[in-house]
């Protein structure tokens, strides 16, 4: 028999009273009740109270040490039942204790309250943080969700294929992580931003439906919903339409959320919103539909205004009913928030019971403008109209979207018990970058335009693509497209954003070679597994649902990465570190 044979705590029951058993785990707590010592032991399945009449048996033990206890299982005194524990009616009278691994007496933090500890410390000692039941249950859930998703994909007829982690650098929208080659000095592998090209090559290879749980790597600044490494449920299908791909996505999202949460989940078919409509009404392509506030456009209504901040500007408004009697300090907080996001402030008007308007910008408006604002935007008594104006239309939309979110939070309009899903589609194929002064791909460079002939007949910003995102509660949950399998259209798209023909066929050699041998129409998408778990668990940070993430700066203090290579490693790879002052 295994030397460390032990009962799992969740296996113990009243039917075992009087039996001698062995349990093993970590010391959660030690209590002295006047000569009777109590020790709480925790394993992966639960916590059990143990008791000893021997003062020496538990003496000098450190919390979180790993021990093995042997004793008689018995019923607790009724007045000492603990309803918070599944084992709250039983205890172990210990007659033998063995220390398997001793812990330091001073811990970096208390295990049971680790979620309230500074994140840097938690991640540095993540293995201790994981002993917290609430942290551990996230990763048990993650396992269950992945198991469900894999089974679902197989049931839908998909074949799981693993694609390489070491690949070639590809301009897919973010910086690559690169890996120097020892054998081919001066050349580099890259970690995949996504399995984009590989999954398209699988379609050329004759696979009908592909999927994998794929790790993705992007050298970007981290934020609460994006880390350097994340996982997605990647899928691709041949001979499909956009609608067929979206139906698969609707089914998976609805079923996974319905199975693993008690929240109200949008039922398929999800609401479809064009990219253009999303920016106009919500100021973002990731709208939180739990927020009922909408953005409207007052540019035409105030086209002849003499108010300087509104002249030659895109003017967005948000009308909120029933808040006209809020205090001045409440409105000042909105003004302060507007300033914090780069606005010079925010104008607002309140419609009074007598039909007149009151507010900081009222005196700057003509009588006709006041009347048109009330009529055109259906203002009711005690409602407030907020103004967001900017000469840059995109910035006006973005700032209006941020104000909408802030108002929704301040007014507590968000129903936290809902998961509101929608689909954003009809993305523009190209967008003009003010910094580079040239056109860039707006979404995925491999997407199919609605009509290839539009490249010659339409303004670039008017060309739409078969691109789509699934959005839930303000988060992008999945992104995908019907792919462009037409080599001429692909080449033209890359030329528009500045690539030369020779460069295109060199950088994307695999695609441009493979497609010449017969490529079926195909499309797919990738679902963010980490974000799915964030919403299921009501976590505000992606790092909470990843086992060993880097910190907010992209450092792993537990493992000590990024780290410095030795001189021998640098020489073997043919690398030299150039100091900043060497190029001055």
Coordinates of C-alpha atoms in Angstrom, one line a residue:
X1 CA 0.0 0.0 0.0
X2 CA 1.1 3.6 -0.7
X3 CA 3.0 5.0 2.3
X4 CA 0.9 8.2 2.0
X5 CA -2.5 6.4 1.6
X6 CA -5.1 8.9 2.9
X7 CA -8.8 9.5 2.8
X8 CA -9.9 12.6 1.0
X9 CA -11.8 14.9 3.4
X10 CA -14.9 15.0 1.2
X11 CA -15.1 11.2 1.5
X12 CA -15.6 11.3 5.3
X13 CA -19.1 10.7 6.6
X14 CA -21.1 9.7 9.7
X15 CA -21.0 6.1 8.5
X16 CA -17.3 6.0 9.3
X17 CA -17.7 7.0 13.0
X18 CA -15.4 4.9 15.2
X19 CA -13.0 4.0 12.3
X20 CA -9.3 4.7 12.4
X21 CA -8.5 6.8 9.3
X22 CA -5.6 8.9 7.9
X23 CA -5.9 12.3 6.4
X24 CA -3.2 14.5 4.8
X25 CA -3.0 18.1 3.9
X26 CA -2.0 21.6 5.0
X27 CA -2.4 23.1 8.4
X28 CA -5.0 25.8 8.1
X29 CA -5.3 26.8 11.7
X30 CA -4.4 25.8 15.3
X31 CA -6.5 26.7 18.3
X32 CA -6.0 26.2 22.0
X33 CA -9.2 25.9 24.0
X34 CA -8.0 25.5 27.5
X35 CA -5.9 22.4 27.3
X36 CA -7.8 20.9 24.3
X37 CA -6.0 21.6 21.0
X38 CA -7.8 21.9 17.7
X39 CA -6.1 21.8 14.4
X40 CA -7.9 22.4 11.1
X41 CA -6.4 20.4 8.2
X42 CA -7.2 21.3 4.6
X43 CA -6.7 19.1 1.5
X44 CA -7.9 19.8 -2.1
X45 CA -11.4 18.7 -1.3
X46 CA -12.2 20.4 2.0
X47 CA -11.3 21.2 5.6
X48 CA -11.6 19.0 8.7
X49 CA -11.4 19.9 12.4
X50 CA -9.1 17.6 14.3
X51 CA -8.6 17.5 18.1
X52 CA -5.9 16.3 20.5
X53 CA -5.7 15.9 24.2
X54 CA -1.9 15.7 24.0
X55 CA -0.4 19.2 24.5
X56 CA 2.8 18.1 22.8
X57 CA 1.3 16.6 19.6
X58 CA 0.4 20.0 17.9
X59 CA 3.1 22.0 19.7
X60 CA 5.4 24.2 17.6
X61 CA 3.6 23.5 14.3
X62 CA 3.6 26.2 11.6
X63 CA 0.5 27.0 9.6
X64 CA 0.6 25.7 6.0
X65 CA 3.0 22.8 6.9
X66 CA 2.0 19.6 5.1
X67 CA 1.1 16.8 7.6
X68 CA -0.4 13.4 7.9
X69 CA -2.8 12.7 10.8
X70 CA -4.1 9.3 12.0
X71 CA -7.0 9.0 14.4
X72 CA -10.5 8.0 15.2
X73 CA -13.4 9.7 13.3
X74 CA -16.2 10.9 15.6
X75 CA -19.2 13.1 15.9
X76 CA -18.7 16.7 17.2
X77 CA -20.7 17.9 20.2
X78 CA -23.9 19.4 18.8
X79 CA -23.2 22.8 20.2
X80 CA -19.9 23.0 18.2
X81 CA -21.4 22.2 14.8
X82 CA -20.0 24.4 12.0
X83 CA -22.6 24.8 9.3
X84 CA -20.1 26.6 7.0
X85 CA -18.2 23.3 6.5
X86 CA -19.4 20.2 4.8
X87 CA -17.6 18.3 7.6
X88 CA -19.0 20.6 10.2
X89 CA -20.6 17.7 12.2
X90 CA -17.5 15.5 12.4
X91 CA -14.0 15.6 13.7
X92 CA -10.9 13.5 14.0
X93 CA -9.4 12.5 17.4
X94 CA -5.7 12.4 16.5
X95 CA -3.4 9.8 18.0
X96 CA -0.5 10.2 15.5
X97 CA 1.0 13.1 13.5
X98 CA 3.7 13.1 10.9
X99 CA 5.2 16.2 9.4
X100 CA 5.7 15.7 5.7
X101 CA 7.0 19.2 4.8
X102 CA 7.4 22.0 7.2
X103 CA 6.4 25.6 6.3
X104 CA 8.1 28.8 7.5
X105 CA 6.3 30.2 10.5
X106 CA 6.0 33.6 8.9
X107 CA 3.8 33.6 5.7
X108 CA 3.8 36.4 3.1
X109 CA 0.0 36.8 3.7
X110 CA -2.9 35.0 5.3
X111 CA -4.1 32.3 2.9
X112 CA -7.8 32.7 3.6
X113 CA -7.7 36.5 2.9
X114 CA -5.2 36.5 0.1
X115 CA -7.6 38.1 -2.4
X116 CA -7.5 41.3 -0.4
X117 CA -3.6 41.4 -0.6
X118 CA -1.6 43.5 -3.0
X119 CA -1.6 41.8 -6.4
X120 CA 2.2 42.0 -6.8
X121 CA 2.6 39.9 -3.6
X122 CA -0.1 37.5 -4.6
X123 CA 1.5 36.8 -8.0
X124 CA 4.9 36.5 -6.5
X125 CA 3.6 33.7 -4.2
X126 CA 0.9 32.5 -6.5
X127 CA 1.2 28.9 -5.3
X128 CA 0.2 30.2 -1.8
X129 CA -2.6 32.3 -3.3
X130 CA -4.0 29.2 -5.0
X131 CA -4.5 27.6 -1.6
X132 CA -7.3 30.1 -1.0
X133 CA -10.6 28.2 -1.7
X134 CA -12.0 31.1 -3.7
X135 CA -8.9 31.3 -5.9
X136 CA -8.7 27.6 -6.4
X137 CA -12.3 27.3 -7.5
X138 CA -11.6 29.6 -10.4
X139 CA -9.1 27.1 -11.8
X140 CA -11.4 24.1 -11.1
X141 CA -14.1 26.0 -13.0
X142 CA -11.6 26.7 -15.8
X143 CA -11.0 23.0 -16.2
X144 CA -14.7 22.3 -16.3
X145 CA -15.3 25.0 -18.9
X146 CA -12.5 23.8 -21.2
X147 CA -13.8 20.2 -20.9
X148 CA -17.3 21.4 -21.8
X149 CA -16.0 23.5 -24.8
X150 CA -13.9 20.6 -26.2
X151 CA -16.8 18.2 -26.0
X152 CA -19.1 20.7 -27.6
X153 CA -16.8 21.3 -30.5
X154 CA -16.4 17.5 -31.1
X155 CA -20.2 17.1 -30.9
X156 CA -20.5 19.8 -33.6
X157 CA -18.2 17.8 -35.9
X158 CA -15.0 19.8 -35.4
X159 CA -11.5 18.2 -35.5
X160 CA -9.0 19.3 -32.9
X161 CA -5.6 20.1 -34.4
X162 CA -2.6 21.6 -32.6
X163 CA -0.7 24.3 -34.5
X164 CA 3.0 25.3 -33.9
X165 CA 4.1 27.7 -31.1
X166 CA 7.3 28.6 -33.0
X167 CA 6.3 30.3 -36.2
X168 CA 7.2 33.2 -38.5
X169 CA 6.7 36.8 -37.7
X170 CA 3.5 38.1 -39.2
X171 CA 2.0 41.7 -39.2
X172 CA -1.4 40.9 -37.6
X173 CA -1.9 44.1 -35.6
X174 CA 0.3 43.7 -32.5
X175 CA 4.0 43.3 -31.8
X176 CA 5.4 39.8 -32.0
X177 CA 7.4 38.1 -29.3
X178 CA 10.5 36.9 -31.2
X179 CA 12.8 33.9 -30.4
X180 CA 16.4 34.0 -31.8
X181 CA 17.5 30.9 -33.7
X182 CA 20.7 29.2 -32.5
X183 CA 21.2 27.3 -35.7
X184 CA 20.3 30.1 -38.1
X185 CA 22.1 33.0 -36.6
X186 CA 20.5 36.4 -37.4
X187 CA 17.1 34.8 -37.9
X188 CA 14.2 34.6 -35.5
X189 CA 11.1 32.6 -34.8
X190 CA 8.0 34.4 -33.5
X191 CA 5.3 33.2 -31.0
X192 CA 1.9 33.2 -32.7
X193 CA -0.4 36.2 -32.1
X194 CA -3.1 33.7 -33.2
X195 CA -3.1 30.6 -35.3
X196 CA -4.5 32.7 -38.2
X197 CA -2.4 31.4 -41.1
X198 CA -2.2 27.8 -39.9
X199 CA -6.0 27.5 -39.7
X200 CA -6.4 28.8 -43.2
X201 CA -3.8 26.3 -44.4
X202 CA -5.8 23.5 -42.7
X203 CA -8.8 24.6 -44.8
X204 CA -6.5 24.4 -47.9
X205 CA -5.5 20.9 -46.6
X206 CA -9.1 19.7 -46.9
X207 CA -10.2 19.8 -43.3
X208 CA -13.9 20.5 -42.9
X209 CA -14.0 22.0 -39.4
X210 CA -11.0 22.7 -37.2
X211 CA -10.7 23.8 -33.6
X212 CA -8.1 24.1 -30.8
X213 CA -7.6 25.7 -27.4
X214 CA -4.8 28.0 -28.6
X215 CA -2.3 30.0 -26.7
X216 CA -1.7 33.5 -28.2
X217 CA 1.2 35.9 -27.5
X218 CA 1.2 39.6 -28.1
X219 CA 3.9 42.0 -26.9
X220 CA 1.5 44.7 -25.9
X221 CA 1.1 46.8 -22.7
X222 CA -1.1 44.8 -20.4
X223 CA -4.4 46.0 -19.1
X224 CA -7.1 44.4 -17.0
X225 CA -8.7 42.6 -20.0
X226 CA -5.5 41.8 -21.9
X227 CA -2.3 40.0 -20.8
X228 CA 0.9 39.0 -22.7
X229 CA -0.4 35.5 -23.1
X230 CA -4.0 34.4 -23.3
X231 CA -6.0 31.5 -24.6
X232 CA -8.8 31.3 -27.2
X233 CA -11.1 28.7 -28.6
X234 CA -10.0 28.9 -32.2
X235 CA -12.2 27.5 -35.0
X236 CA -12.4 27.5 -38.8
X237 CA -14.9 26.0 -41.3
X238 CA -14.9 25.7 -45.1
X239 CA -17.7 26.4 -47.5
X240 CA -19.6 28.6 -44.9
X241 CA -21.4 31.9 -44.9
X242 CA -21.0 34.6 -42.2
X243 CA -24.5 33.6 -40.9
X244 CA -23.5 30.0 -40.4
X245 CA -20.4 30.9 -38.4
X246 CA -22.4 33.3 -36.2
X247 CA -25.0 30.6 -35.5
X248 CA -22.2 28.3 -34.2
X249 CA -20.9 31.2 -32.0
X250 CA -24.4 32.0 -30.7
X251 CA -24.9 28.4 -29.7
X252 CA -21.6 28.0 -27.9
X253 CA -21.8 31.3 -26.0
X254 CA -25.4 30.7 -24.9
X255 CA -24.7 27.2 -23.7
X256 CA -21.5 27.9 -21.9
X257 CA -22.9 30.9 -20.0
X258 CA -26.2 29.2 -19.3
X259 CA -24.4 26.1 -17.9
X260 CA -21.9 27.9 -15.7
X261 CA -23.8 30.9 -14.4
X262 CA -27.1 31.7 -12.9
X263 CA -27.3 35.0 -14.7
X264 CA -29.9 35.9 -17.3
X265 CA -28.2 35.2 -20.7
X266 CA -29.2 36.7 -24.1
X267 CA -31.0 34.0 -26.1
X268 CA -30.0 33.4 -29.8
X269 CA -30.3 35.0 -32.2
X270 CA -28.2 37.8 -30.7
X271 CA -28.8 41.4 -31.7
X272 CA -26.7 42.4 -34.7
X273 CA -25.3 46.0 -34.7
X274 CA -23.2 47.3 -37.6
X275 CA -19.8 48.8 -36.7
X276 CA -21.0 52.3 -37.8
X277 CA -24.2 52.1 -35.7
X278 CA -22.3 50.9 -32.7
X279 CA -20.0 54.0 -32.8
X280 CA -22.9 56.3 -33.4
X281 CA -25.2 55.0 -30.6
X282 CA -22.7 53.7 -28.0
X283 CA -19.3 55.4 -28.9
X284 CA -17.6 52.0 -29.0
X285 CA -17.5 48.8 -31.0
X286 CA -17.8 47.0 -27.6
X287 CA -21.1 48.3 -26.3
X288 CA -22.5 47.3 -22.9
X289 CA -26.2 46.8 -23.8
X290 CA -27.1 46.6 -20.1
X291 CA -26.8 50.4 -20.1
X292 CA -30.0 51.9 -21.6
X293 CA -28.5 55.3 -22.4
X294 CA -28.0 56.1 -26.1
X295 CA -25.8 58.7 -27.8
X296 CA -27.5 60.9 -30.4
X297 CA -26.1 63.4 -32.9
X298 CA -26.9 67.1 -32.6
X299 CA -24.4 68.3 -35.2
X300 CA -27.1 69.2 -37.7
X301 CA -29.4 70.7 -35.1
X302 CA -26.6 73.1 -34.0
X303 CA -25.0 73.6 -37.4
X304 CA -25.4 77.4 -37.3
X305 CA -24.4 77.9 -33.6
X306 CA -22.3 80.8 -32.6
X307 CA -21.0 79.0 -29.5
X308 CA -17.3 78.6 -30.1
X309 CA -16.7 75.1 -28.7
X310 CA -19.5 73.7 -30.9
X311 CA -18.4 75.5 -34.2
X312 CA -17.1 73.1 -36.9
X313 CA -17.4 70.2 -34.4
X314 CA -19.2 66.9 -34.3
X315 CA -21.7 67.3 -31.5
X316 CA -22.9 64.3 -29.6
X317 CA -25.6 64.3 -26.9
X318 CA -26.9 62.0 -24.2
X319 CA -30.3 62.6 -22.7
X320 CA -31.0 61.2 -19.3
X321 CA -34.4 61.4 -17.8
X322 CA -35.3 62.2 -14.2
X323 CA -32.0 63.5 -12.9
X324 CA -32.6 67.3 -13.2
X325 CA -32.7 67.7 -9.4
X326 CA -29.4 66.1 -8.8
X327 CA -27.0 68.2 -6.6
X328 CA -24.4 70.6 -8.0
X329 CA -21.7 68.3 -6.6
X330 CA -23.1 65.4 -8.6
X331 CA -22.8 67.3 -11.9
X332 CA -19.4 68.6 -10.8
X333 CA -18.2 65.0 -10.6
X334 CA -19.4 64.4 -14.2
X335 CA -17.4 67.5 -15.3
X336 CA -14.3 66.3 -13.4
X337 CA -14.6 62.9 -15.1
X338 CA -14.9 64.6 -18.5
X339 CA -11.7 66.5 -17.8
X340 CA -9.9 63.3 -16.8
X341 CA -10.5 61.8 -20.2
X342 CA -9.1 64.8 -22.1
X343 CA -12.3 66.9 -22.6
X344 CA -12.2 70.6 -21.7
X345 CA -15.3 69.9 -19.6
X346 CA -18.8 68.9 -20.4
X347 CA -21.8 71.1 -21.2
X348 CA -25.3 70.1 -20.0
X349 CA -28.8 71.5 -20.0
X350 CA -31.8 70.7 -17.7
X351 CA -35.4 71.0 -18.9
X352 CA -37.4 72.6 -16.1
X353 CA -41.1 72.0 -15.3
X354 CA -42.0 75.4 -17.0
X355 CA -40.4 74.3 -20.3
X356 CA -37.3 76.4 -20.0
X357 CA -33.7 75.2 -20.0
X358 CA -31.1 75.7 -17.3
X359 CA -27.4 75.0 -17.4
X360 CA -23.9 76.3 -17.9
X361 CA -24.3 76.6 -21.7
X362 CA -27.9 77.9 -21.9
X363 CA -26.9 81.5 -22.3
X364 CA -24.8 80.7 -25.4
X365 CA -27.7 79.2 -27.4
X366 CA -30.2 81.0 -29.6
X367 CA -33.9 80.6 -28.7
X368 CA -34.4 78.5 -31.9
X369 CA -31.6 76.2 -30.9
X370 CA -33.1 75.6 -27.5
X371 CA -36.5 74.8 -29.0
X372 CA -35.0 72.4 -31.6
X373 CA -33.0 70.6 -29.0
X374 CA -36.1 70.0 -26.8
X375 CA -38.2 68.9 -29.8
X376 CA -35.7 66.9 -31.9
X377 CA -34.5 64.9 -28.9
X378 CA -37.8 64.5 -27.1
X379 CA -36.7 66.0 -23.8
X380 CA -39.1 65.7 -20.9
X381 CA -39.3 67.8 -17.8
X382 CA -36.5 67.1 -15.3
X383 CA -34.3 65.4 -18.0
X384 CA -30.7 66.5 -18.6
X385 CA -28.9 66.7 -21.9
X386 CA -25.1 66.3 -21.9
X387 CA -23.0 67.6 -24.8
X388 CA -19.8 66.1 -26.1
X389 CA -18.2 68.1 -28.9
X390 CA -14.9 67.7 -30.9
X391 CA -13.7 68.7 -34.3
X392 CA -12.4 65.1 -34.6
X393 CA -15.4 62.9 -35.3
X394 CA -13.8 59.7 -34.0
X395 CA -12.7 61.4 -30.8
X396 CA -16.2 62.9 -30.3
X397 CA -17.7 59.4 -30.6
X398 CA -15.1 57.8 -28.3
X399 CA -15.5 60.5 -25.6
X400 CA -19.3 60.3 -25.8
X401 CA -19.0 56.5 -25.3
X402 CA -16.9 57.0 -22.2
X403 CA -19.4 59.6 -20.8
X404 CA -22.2 57.1 -21.5
X405 CA -20.4 54.4 -19.5
X406 CA -19.7 56.8 -16.6
X407 CA -23.3 58.0 -16.4
X408 CA -24.5 54.4 -16.5
X409 CA -22.2 53.6 -13.5
X410 CA -23.1 56.7 -11.5
X411 CA -26.8 56.2 -12.0
X412 CA -26.5 52.5 -11.2
X413 CA -28.3 51.6 -14.5
X414 CA -26.3 48.4 -15.0
X415 CA -28.1 45.1 -14.2
X416 CA -25.2 43.0 -12.8
X417 CA -27.4 39.8 -13.1
X418 CA -27.4 40.0 -16.9
X419 CA -25.1 38.8 -19.7
X420 CA -26.1 40.9 -22.7
X421 CA -24.6 39.5 -25.9
X422 CA -24.6 41.1 -29.3
X423 CA -22.8 40.8 -32.6
X424 CA -20.9 43.7 -34.2
X425 CA -20.5 43.3 -38.0
X426 CA -19.9 45.1 -41.2
X427 CA -16.5 46.5 -40.0
X428 CA -14.6 48.8 -42.4
X429 CA -11.9 47.1 -44.3
X430 CA -9.5 50.0 -43.9
X431 CA -9.1 53.0 -41.6
X432 CA -6.9 56.1 -41.9
X433 CA -4.2 56.4 -39.3
X434 CA -3.6 60.0 -38.3
X435 CA -0.1 59.2 -36.9
X436 CA 1.3 57.3 -39.9
X437 CA -0.7 59.3 -42.4
X438 CA -1.7 56.2 -44.3
X439 CA -4.4 53.6 -44.5
X440 CA -4.2 50.5 -42.3
X441 CA -6.3 47.4 -42.0
X442 CA -9.2 48.1 -39.6
X443 CA -9.6 44.6 -38.4
X444 CA -8.1 41.4 -39.9
X445 CA -6.0 41.7 -43.1
X446 CA -7.2 38.3 -44.3
X447 CA -10.9 39.2 -44.2
X448 CA -13.1 39.1 -47.3
X449 CA -14.4 42.5 -48.6
X450 CA -18.1 42.7 -49.4
X451 CA -17.1 43.2 -53.1
X452 CA -13.6 43.1 -54.4
X453 CA -14.6 45.5 -57.2
X454 CA -15.2 48.2 -54.6
X455 CA -11.5 48.5 -54.2
X456 CA -11.6 50.5 -57.5
X457 CA -15.0 52.1 -57.2
X458 CA -15.4 53.2 -53.6
X459 CA -13.6 55.4 -51.1
X460 CA -11.4 53.1 -49.0
X461 CA -13.2 54.0 -45.8
X462 CA -16.5 53.0 -47.3
X463 CA -15.4 49.4 -48.1
X464 CA -16.9 46.9 -45.7
X465 CA -15.6 43.5 -44.8
X466 CA -17.2 40.2 -43.7
X467 CA -15.8 40.8 -40.2
X468 CA -17.6 40.3 -36.9
X469 CA -17.2 40.4 -33.1
X470 CA -19.2 38.9 -30.3
X471 CA -19.5 41.4 -27.5
X472 CA -20.8 40.9 -23.9
X473 CA -21.3 43.5 -21.2
X474 CA -18.7 45.8 -22.8
X475 CA -16.1 43.1 -23.6
X476 CA -15.0 41.8 -26.9
X477 CA -15.6 38.0 -26.5
X478 CA -14.8 36.7 -30.0
X479 CA -13.5 38.0 -33.2
X480 CA -13.7 36.5 -36.7
X481 CA -14.3 36.8 -40.4
X482 CA -15.1 35.2 -43.6
X483 CA -11.6 34.9 -45.1
X484 CA -10.4 36.3 -48.4
X485 CA -9.4 33.3 -50.5
X486 CA -9.0 35.5 -53.7
X487 CA -5.2 36.0 -54.2
X488 CA -5.7 39.2 -56.3
X489 CA -7.9 40.7 -53.7
X490 CA -5.5 39.8 -50.9
X491 CA -2.6 41.2 -52.7
X492 CA -4.5 44.5 -53.5
X493 CA -5.5 44.9 -49.9
X494 CA -1.9 44.6 -48.7
X495 CA -0.7 47.0 -51.4
X496 CA -3.3 49.6 -50.2
X497 CA -1.7 49.6 -46.8
X498 CA 1.8 50.0 -48.2
X499 CA 3.3 46.6 -48.9
X500 CA 5.2 46.1 -52.2
X501 CA 4.2 43.0 -54.3
X502 CA 7.5 41.2 -53.7
X503 CA 7.3 41.9 -49.9
X504 CA 3.8 40.5 -49.7
X505 CA 4.7 37.3 -51.4
X506 CA 7.8 36.9 -49.1
X507 CA 6.1 37.8 -45.8
X508 CA 3.1 35.6 -46.6
X509 CA 4.7 33.0 -48.7
X510 CA 2.8 30.1 -47.2
X511 CA -0.6 31.6 -47.9
X512 CA 0.3 32.9 -51.4
X513 CA 1.7 29.6 -52.4
X514 CA -0.9 27.3 -50.8
X515 CA -3.9 29.3 -52.3
X516 CA -2.6 28.6 -55.8
X517 CA -3.4 24.9 -55.3
X518 CA -7.1 25.4 -54.7
X519 CA -8.5 27.1 -51.6
X520 CA -12.1 26.7 -50.5
X521 CA -14.1 29.6 -49.3
X522 CA -13.8 29.6 -45.5
X523 CA -14.3 31.5 -42.3
X524 CA -14.2 31.2 -38.5
X525 CA -13.5 33.0 -35.3
X526 CA -11.7 32.9 -32.0
X527 CA -13.4 33.1 -28.6
X528 CA -11.6 34.5 -25.6
X529 CA -11.5 31.8 -23.0
X530 CA -10.1 34.0 -20.3
X531 CA -12.8 36.6 -20.9
X532 CA -15.5 34.0 -20.7
X533 CA -14.2 33.0 -17.3
X534 CA -14.0 36.7 -16.2
X535 CA -17.7 37.1 -16.8
X536 CA -18.7 33.8 -15.3
X537 CA -16.8 34.6 -12.1
X538 CA -17.5 38.3 -12.0
X539 CA -13.8 39.1 -12.0
X540 CA -12.6 42.6 -13.1
X541 CA -9.1 41.5 -14.1
X542 CA -8.0 38.8 -16.6
X543 CA -5.1 37.9 -14.4
X544 CA -7.5 36.5 -11.8
X545 CA -8.5 33.6 -14.1
X546 CA -5.0 32.7 -15.3
X547 CA -2.9 30.3 -13.3
X548 CA 0.5 32.1 -13.5
X549 CA 0.1 35.5 -15.2
X550 CA 2.6 38.3 -15.3
X551 CA 2.0 41.4 -13.3
X552 CA 0.5 44.6 -14.7
X553 CA 4.0 45.6 -16.0
X554 CA 4.5 42.2 -17.8
X555 CA 7.0 40.8 -15.2
X556 CA 6.8 37.4 -13.6
X557 CA 8.5 38.0 -10.2
X558 CA 7.8 34.4 -9.1
X559 CA 9.9 32.9 -12.0
X560 CA 12.1 36.0 -12.4
X561 CA 11.2 36.8 -16.0
X562 CA 12.1 38.5 -18.2
X563 CA 15.6 37.6 -17.2
X564 CA 19.2 38.3 -18.4
X565 CA 20.9 35.6 -20.5
X566 CA 24.4 34.5 -19.7
X567 CA 27.3 35.6 -22.0
X568 CA 27.6 32.0 -23.2
X569 CA 23.9 32.0 -24.2
X570 CA 24.3 35.3 -26.0
X571 CA 27.3 34.1 -27.9
X572 CA 25.6 30.9 -28.9
X573 CA 22.7 32.8 -30.3
X574 CA 24.8 35.5 -31.9
X575 CA 23.2 38.3 -29.9
X576 CA 24.7 41.6 -28.7
X577 CA 22.8 44.0 -26.4
X578 CA 23.1 47.5 -27.7
X579 CA 23.1 50.1 -25.0
X580 CA 21.0 53.2 -25.5
X581 CA 24.0 55.6 -25.6
X582 CA 25.7 53.6 -28.4
X583 CA 23.5 55.1 -31.1
X584 CA 23.7 58.7 -29.9

